[in-house]
DNA sequence: CAGCATCCATGACGATACTG
DNA sequence: CAGTATCGTCATGGATGCTG
């Protein structure tokens, strides 16, 4: 058995799912899927993320082998992030998810309104 | 513009993403994608979820219009959950994500080990 | 059976200040 | 520029006990 089962509580897949099914991770991976980017650039693209969360997210993703981190020892330092082949495998699923979210948003907001308005 | 942008901080898509990119939501939707199920059944299938989290997750998903909730006034009450057409649209993306997670788990654990073992 | 209410601990997260 | 460190707050989520 070299395949996980996300429904099992003790399976590492559960932790992985929790990591990957995360707002900031999804957004960061999607951006890096379009090309490498530096810390500041990511911070600007992912509106509203704090540098703490961004740095935390990037470190997690790097640790999981989904993101690369390259330091160019200029002055000041330049750090470039990229996506690994493993991370790239996940990309199409994430894109579908975001695509669904962006197109369904209106319907969901309507559903919420009707839910909140009922007796 | 009736399409959201998840990268914009103030766009409702951001909240939607946060809701949908959630461990419990993903697992619940995947199960309901295979057929209706009652509360107890879901609790049993999603190992490790507390009834509080499950009930909270289900209410959110119902409010967002992704899940249906049907009460049969027997004694004791019977509550059946199902997936809506809107929720079903999301299913393939979620399935891809879980599939990736379950197959990539081993590689990710290896990446973590090598990350943790480095100077 | 399917929950809500309550309490409580952990930790997620933002704001701020400081480094190489 | 790209972070780390620290602090304070608020939310997340488990445990428990109670209802129709």
Tab-separated table of C-alpha atoms (C1' of nucleotides) in Angstrom:
chain	number	residue	atom	x	y	z
A	1	UNK	CA	0.000	0.000	0.000
A	2	UNK	CA	1.953	3.014	-1.203
A	3	UNK	CA	-1.087	5.137	-1.733
A	4	UNK	CA	-2.691	7.214	0.988
A	5	UNK	CA	-6.276	7.409	2.117
A	6	UNK	CA	-7.460	10.875	3.014
A	7	UNK	CA	-10.442	9.512	4.919
A	8	UNK	CA	-8.235	7.713	7.411
A	9	UNK	CA	-7.478	9.932	10.361
A	10	UNK	CA	-3.913	8.797	10.879
A	11	UNK	CA	-2.818	8.836	7.234
A	12	UNK	CA	-0.232	11.502	6.308
A	13	UNK	CA	-2.472	12.353	3.376
A	14	UNK	CA	-4.709	14.075	5.883
A	15	UNK	CA	-1.945	16.523	6.831
A	16	UNK	CA	-1.054	16.965	3.203
A	17	UNK	CA	-4.640	17.739	2.343
A	18	UNK	CA	-4.774	20.272	5.123
A	19	UNK	CA	-1.667	21.953	3.784
A	20	UNK	CA	-2.697	21.965	0.162
A	21	UNK	CA	-6.327	22.787	0.808
A	22	UNK	CA	-5.264	26.141	2.156
A	23	UNK	CA	-6.181	29.524	0.761
A	24	UNK	CA	-2.673	30.962	0.659
A	25	UNK	CA	-1.051	27.784	-0.641
A	26	UNK	CA	-3.519	27.582	-3.487
A	27	UNK	CA	-2.969	31.189	-4.528
A	28	UNK	CA	0.821	30.969	-4.262
A	29	UNK	CA	1.027	27.763	-6.269
A	30	UNK	CA	-1.213	29.176	-8.971
A	31	UNK	CA	0.989	32.231	-9.352
A	32	UNK	CA	4.205	30.249	-9.387
A	33	UNK	CA	2.611	28.013	-12.000
A	34	UNK	CA	2.811	30.970	-14.362
A	35	UNK	CA	6.490	31.521	-13.693
A	36	UNK	CA	9.080	32.169	-11.010
A	37	UNK	CA	8.616	35.117	-8.733
A	38	UNK	CA	10.361	36.859	-5.886
A	39	UNK	CA	9.045	37.373	-2.396
A	40	UNK	CA	7.973	40.947	-2.908
A	41	UNK	CA	6.250	40.094	-6.150
A	42	UNK	CA	4.249	37.334	-4.517
A	43	UNK	CA	3.329	39.643	-1.679
A	44	UNK	CA	2.012	42.151	-4.182
A	45	UNK	CA	0.091	39.603	-6.254
A	46	UNK	CA	-1.575	37.825	-3.348
A	47	UNK	CA	-3.443	40.818	-2.053
A	48	UNK	CA	-4.023	40.924	1.647
A	49	UNK	CA	-1.493	38.322	2.690
A	50	UNK	CA	0.777	39.303	5.559
A	51	UNK	CA	4.497	38.748	5.138
A	52	UNK	CA	4.318	36.351	8.019
A	53	UNK	CA	1.730	34.132	6.400
A	54	UNK	CA	3.440	34.346	3.037
A	55	UNK	CA	6.795	33.404	4.452
A	56	UNK	CA	5.220	30.605	6.474
A	57	UNK	CA	3.324	29.289	3.474
A	58	UNK	CA	6.400	29.364	1.273
A	59	UNK	CA	8.470	27.502	3.832
A	60	UNK	CA	5.824	24.808	4.174
A	61	UNK	CA	5.517	24.418	0.438
A	62	UNK	CA	9.276	24.241	0.081
A	63	UNK	CA	9.469	21.631	2.810
A	64	UNK	CA	6.782	19.574	1.090
A	65	UNK	CA	8.797	19.673	-2.115
A	66	UNK	CA	6.229	21.689	-4.044
A	67	UNK	CA	8.172	24.921	-4.326
A	68	UNK	CA	11.808	25.769	-4.971
A	69	UNK	CA	13.705	28.573	-3.283
A	70	UNK	CA	16.797	30.092	-4.809
A	71	UNK	CA	18.915	32.731	-3.128
A	72	UNK	CA	21.053	35.067	-5.226
A	73	UNK	CA	23.672	36.612	-2.952
A	74	UNK	CA	23.456	40.147	-4.294
A	75	UNK	CA	23.130	43.171	-2.084
A	76	UNK	CA	20.486	43.202	-0.922
A	77	UNK	CA	19.687	39.530	-1.278
A	78	UNK	CA	17.362	38.309	-3.974
A	79	UNK	CA	15.190	35.248	-3.372
A	80	UNK	CA	13.325	33.627	-6.212
A	81	UNK	CA	10.580	31.062	-5.787
A	82	UNK	CA	9.464	28.542	-8.357
A	83	UNK	CA	7.310	25.475	-8.648
A	84	UNK	CA	8.660	21.916	-8.688
A	85	UNK	CA	7.467	19.168	-11.054
A	86	UNK	CA	5.565	17.655	-8.135
A	87	UNK	CA	3.860	20.954	-7.458
A	88	UNK	CA	3.077	21.337	-11.113
A	89	UNK	CA	1.175	18.039	-11.065
A	90	UNK	CA	-1.245	19.594	-8.623
A	91	UNK	CA	-1.753	22.716	-10.664
A	92	UNK	CA	-4.573	21.617	-12.935
A	93	UNK	CA	-6.707	20.575	-9.974
A	94	UNK	CA	-6.098	23.923	-8.292
A	95	UNK	CA	-6.880	25.802	-11.463
A	96	UNK	CA	-10.179	23.939	-11.768
A	97	UNK	CA	-10.976	24.801	-8.187
A	98	UNK	CA	-10.237	28.498	-8.585
A	99	UNK	CA	-12.048	28.573	-11.878
A	100	UNK	CA	-15.093	27.045	-10.246
A	101	UNK	CA	-14.871	29.473	-7.339
A	102	UNK	CA	-14.613	32.528	-9.559
A	103	UNK	CA	-17.487	31.520	-11.793
A	104	UNK	CA	-19.727	30.204	-9.001
A	105	UNK	CA	-19.191	33.076	-6.642
A	106	UNK	CA	-22.353	34.854	-7.734
A	107	UNK	CA	-24.514	31.770	-7.246
A	108	UNK	CA	-23.001	31.098	-3.854
A	109	UNK	CA	-23.617	34.633	-2.667
A	110	UNK	CA	-27.213	34.293	-3.827
A	111	UNK	CA	-27.569	30.987	-1.990
A	112	UNK	CA	-26.226	32.571	1.175
A	113	UNK	CA	-28.670	35.423	0.929
A	114	UNK	CA	-31.626	33.115	0.498
A	115	UNK	CA	-30.392	30.930	3.361
A	116	UNK	CA	-30.043	33.899	5.675
A	117	UNK	CA	-33.427	35.303	4.704
A	118	UNK	CA	-35.457	32.244	5.568
A	119	UNK	CA	-37.571	31.783	8.687
B	1	UNK	CA	-17.925	41.730	-14.385
B	2	UNK	CA	-19.826	38.785	-12.970
B	3	UNK	CA	-16.761	36.687	-12.414
B	4	UNK	CA	-14.691	36.841	-9.269
B	5	UNK	CA	-10.978	37.256	-8.806
B	6	UNK	CA	-9.486	35.188	-6.026
B	7	UNK	CA	-6.355	37.306	-5.940
B	8	UNK	CA	-8.270	40.404	-4.975
B	9	UNK	CA	-8.488	40.747	-1.215
B	10	UNK	CA	-12.001	42.134	-1.093
B	11	UNK	CA	-13.597	39.740	-3.589
B	12	UNK	CA	-16.133	37.285	-2.175
B	13	UNK	CA	-14.288	34.591	-4.088
B	14	UNK	CA	-11.630	34.820	-1.422
B	15	UNK	CA	-14.100	33.774	1.278
B	16	UNK	CA	-15.477	31.089	-0.983
B	17	UNK	CA	-12.005	29.751	-1.613
B	18	UNK	CA	-11.349	29.690	2.091
B	19	UNK	CA	-14.516	27.715	2.656
B	20	UNK	CA	-14.016	25.264	-0.159
B	21	UNK	CA	-10.281	24.855	0.345
B	22	UNK	CA	-10.954	23.294	3.701
B	23	UNK	CA	-10.066	19.788	4.781
B	24	UNK	CA	-13.468	18.821	6.141
B	25	UNK	CA	-15.422	20.447	3.320
B	26	UNK	CA	-13.391	18.584	0.738
B	27	UNK	CA	-13.888	15.223	2.417
B	28	UNK	CA	-17.596	15.768	3.010
B	29	UNK	CA	-18.264	16.865	-0.554
B	30	UNK	CA	-16.361	13.902	-1.930
B	31	UNK	CA	-18.421	11.474	0.111
B	32	UNK	CA	-21.721	13.109	-0.765
B	33	UNK	CA	-20.636	12.982	-4.396
B	34	UNK	CA	-21.014	9.209	-4.158
B	35	UNK	CA	-24.530	9.430	-2.755
B	36	UNK	CA	-26.661	10.860	0.008
B	37	UNK	CA	-25.727	10.119	3.559
B	38	UNK	CA	-26.944	10.772	7.073
B	39	UNK	CA	-25.111	12.630	9.790
B	40	UNK	CA	-23.941	9.538	11.607
B	41	UNK	CA	-22.753	7.954	8.401
B	42	UNK	CA	-20.681	10.996	7.510
B	43	UNK	CA	-19.257	11.075	10.991
B	44	UNK	CA	-18.170	7.483	10.591
B	45	UNK	CA	-16.685	7.931	7.115
B	46	UNK	CA	-14.739	11.097	7.863
B	47	UNK	CA	-12.551	9.597	10.520
B	48	UNK	CA	-11.461	11.914	13.256
B	49	UNK	CA	-13.951	14.700	12.668
B	50	UNK	CA	-15.734	15.968	15.753
B	51	UNK	CA	-19.485	16.327	15.595
B	52	UNK	CA	-19.028	20.019	16.135
B	53	UNK	CA	-16.813	20.464	13.094
B	54	UNK	CA	-18.972	18.181	10.991
B	55	UNK	CA	-22.133	20.005	11.914
B	56	UNK	CA	-20.431	23.364	11.344
B	57	UNK	CA	-19.066	22.258	7.975
B	58	UNK	CA	-22.421	20.920	6.848
B	59	UNK	CA	-24.207	24.110	7.815
B	60	UNK	CA	-21.690	26.223	5.899
B	61	UNK	CA	-21.942	24.031	2.833
B	62	UNK	CA	-25.721	24.119	3.007
B	63	UNK	CA	-25.670	27.894	3.326
B	64	UNK	CA	-23.370	28.157	0.307
B	65	UNK	CA	-25.797	26.068	-1.711
B	66	UNK	CA	-23.420	23.156	-2.161
B	67	UNK	CA	-25.205	20.642	0.035
B	68	UNK	CA	-28.856	19.768	0.630
B	69	UNK	CA	-30.329	18.889	3.979
B	70	UNK	CA	-33.513	16.897	4.305
B	71	UNK	CA	-35.241	16.144	7.562
B	72	UNK	CA	-37.518	13.137	7.845
B	73	UNK	CA	-39.738	13.613	10.883
B	74	UNK	CA	-39.550	10.076	12.159
B	75	UNK	CA	-38.787	9.230	15.752
B	76	UNK	CA	-36.012	9.831	16.284
B	77	UNK	CA	-35.435	12.340	13.511
B	78	UNK	CA	-33.544	11.333	10.405
B	79	UNK	CA	-31.462	13.898	8.540
B	80	UNK	CA	-30.100	13.143	5.114
B	81	UNK	CA	-27.468	15.205	3.351
B	82	UNK	CA	-26.869	15.325	-0.376
B	83	UNK	CA	-24.939	17.320	-2.924
B	84	UNK	CA	-26.458	20.034	-5.118
B	85	UNK	CA	-25.759	20.470	-8.841
B	86	UNK	CA	-23.552	23.435	-7.953
B	87	UNK	CA	-21.592	21.314	-5.522
B	88	UNK	CA	-21.318	18.574	-8.078
B	89	UNK	CA	-19.616	20.969	-10.487
B	90	UNK	CA	-16.794	21.306	-8.005
B	91	UNK	CA	-16.417	17.594	-7.525
B	92	UNK	CA	-14.001	16.775	-10.309
B	93	UNK	CA	-11.533	19.385	-9.126
B	94	UNK	CA	-11.724	18.027	-5.596
B	95	UNK	CA	-11.304	14.488	-6.801
B	96	UNK	CA	-8.179	15.494	-8.720
B	97	UNK	CA	-6.836	17.168	-5.632
B	98	UNK	CA	-7.431	14.176	-3.374
B	99	UNK	CA	-6.103	11.848	-6.014
B	100	UNK	CA	-2.945	13.893	-6.252
B	101	UNK	CA	-2.615	14.006	-2.471
B	102	UNK	CA	-3.031	10.270	-2.063
B	103	UNK	CA	-0.550	9.389	-4.786
B	104	UNK	CA	1.970	12.112	-3.910
B	105	UNK	CA	1.929	11.533	-0.199
B	106	UNK	CA	4.997	9.306	-0.270
B	107	UNK	CA	7.048	11.820	-2.255
B	108	UNK	CA	6.000	14.639	0.021
B	109	UNK	CA	6.949	12.751	3.154
B	110	UNK	CA	10.336	12.033	1.573
B	111	UNK	CA	10.774	15.699	0.684
B	112	UNK	CA	9.961	16.688	4.257
B	113	UNK	CA	12.483	14.235	5.625
B	114	UNK	CA	15.231	15.523	3.366
B	115	UNK	CA	14.300	19.128	4.207
B	116	UNK	CA	14.416	18.449	7.925
B	117	UNK	CA	17.702	16.557	7.664
B	118	UNK	CA	19.677	19.296	6.001
B	119	UNK	CA	22.181	21.586	7.709
C	1	DC	C1'	-30.251	10.065	16.077
C	2	DA	C1'	-28.810	14.591	15.197
C	3	DG	C1'	-27.800	18.158	16.933
C	4	DC	C1'	-26.861	22.799	20.086
C	5	DA	C1'	-24.628	25.090	24.170
C	6	DT	C1'	-20.800	25.648	26.954
C	7	DC	C1'	-16.172	25.728	28.450
C	8	DC	C1'	-11.437	25.750	27.549
C	9	DA	C1'	-6.713	25.217	25.366
C	10	DT	C1'	-4.046	25.716	21.619
C	11	DG	C1'	-2.413	28.101	17.909
C	12	DA	C1'	-3.564	30.965	13.853
C	13	DC	C1'	-2.986	35.397	12.450
C	14	DG	C1'	-2.005	40.488	12.195
C	15	DA	C1'	0.812	44.422	13.714
C	16	DT	C1'	5.041	46.042	14.813
C	17	DA	C1'	9.884	46.344	15.256
C	18	DC	C1'	14.343	44.841	14.056
C	19	DT	C1'	18.382	42.420	11.030
C	20	DG	C1'	21.888	41.050	7.038
D	1	DC	C1'	14.856	43.173	-0.223
D	2	DA	C1'	13.628	39.320	2.370
D	3	DG	C1'	13.018	37.968	5.983
D	4	DT	C1'	13.082	36.739	11.753
D	5	DA	C1'	11.286	37.840	16.469
D	6	DT	C1'	7.913	39.102	19.618
D	7	DC	C1'	3.499	40.206	21.283
D	8	DG	C1'	-1.490	40.389	21.733
D	9	DT	C1'	-5.930	38.945	20.061
D	10	DC	C1'	-9.218	36.318	18.246
D	11	DA	C1'	-10.763	32.153	16.168
D	12	DT	C1'	-10.419	27.066	15.710
D	13	DG	C1'	-11.523	23.012	17.373
D	14	DG	C1'	-11.860	19.248	21.038
D	15	DA	C1'	-14.491	17.566	25.248
D	16	DT	C1'	-18.506	17.336	27.683
D	17	DG	C1'	-23.269	17.504	28.810
D	18	DC	C1'	-28.057	18.332	27.437
D	19	DT	C1'	-32.368	18.164	24.181
D	20	DG	C1'	-36.487	16.533	21.008
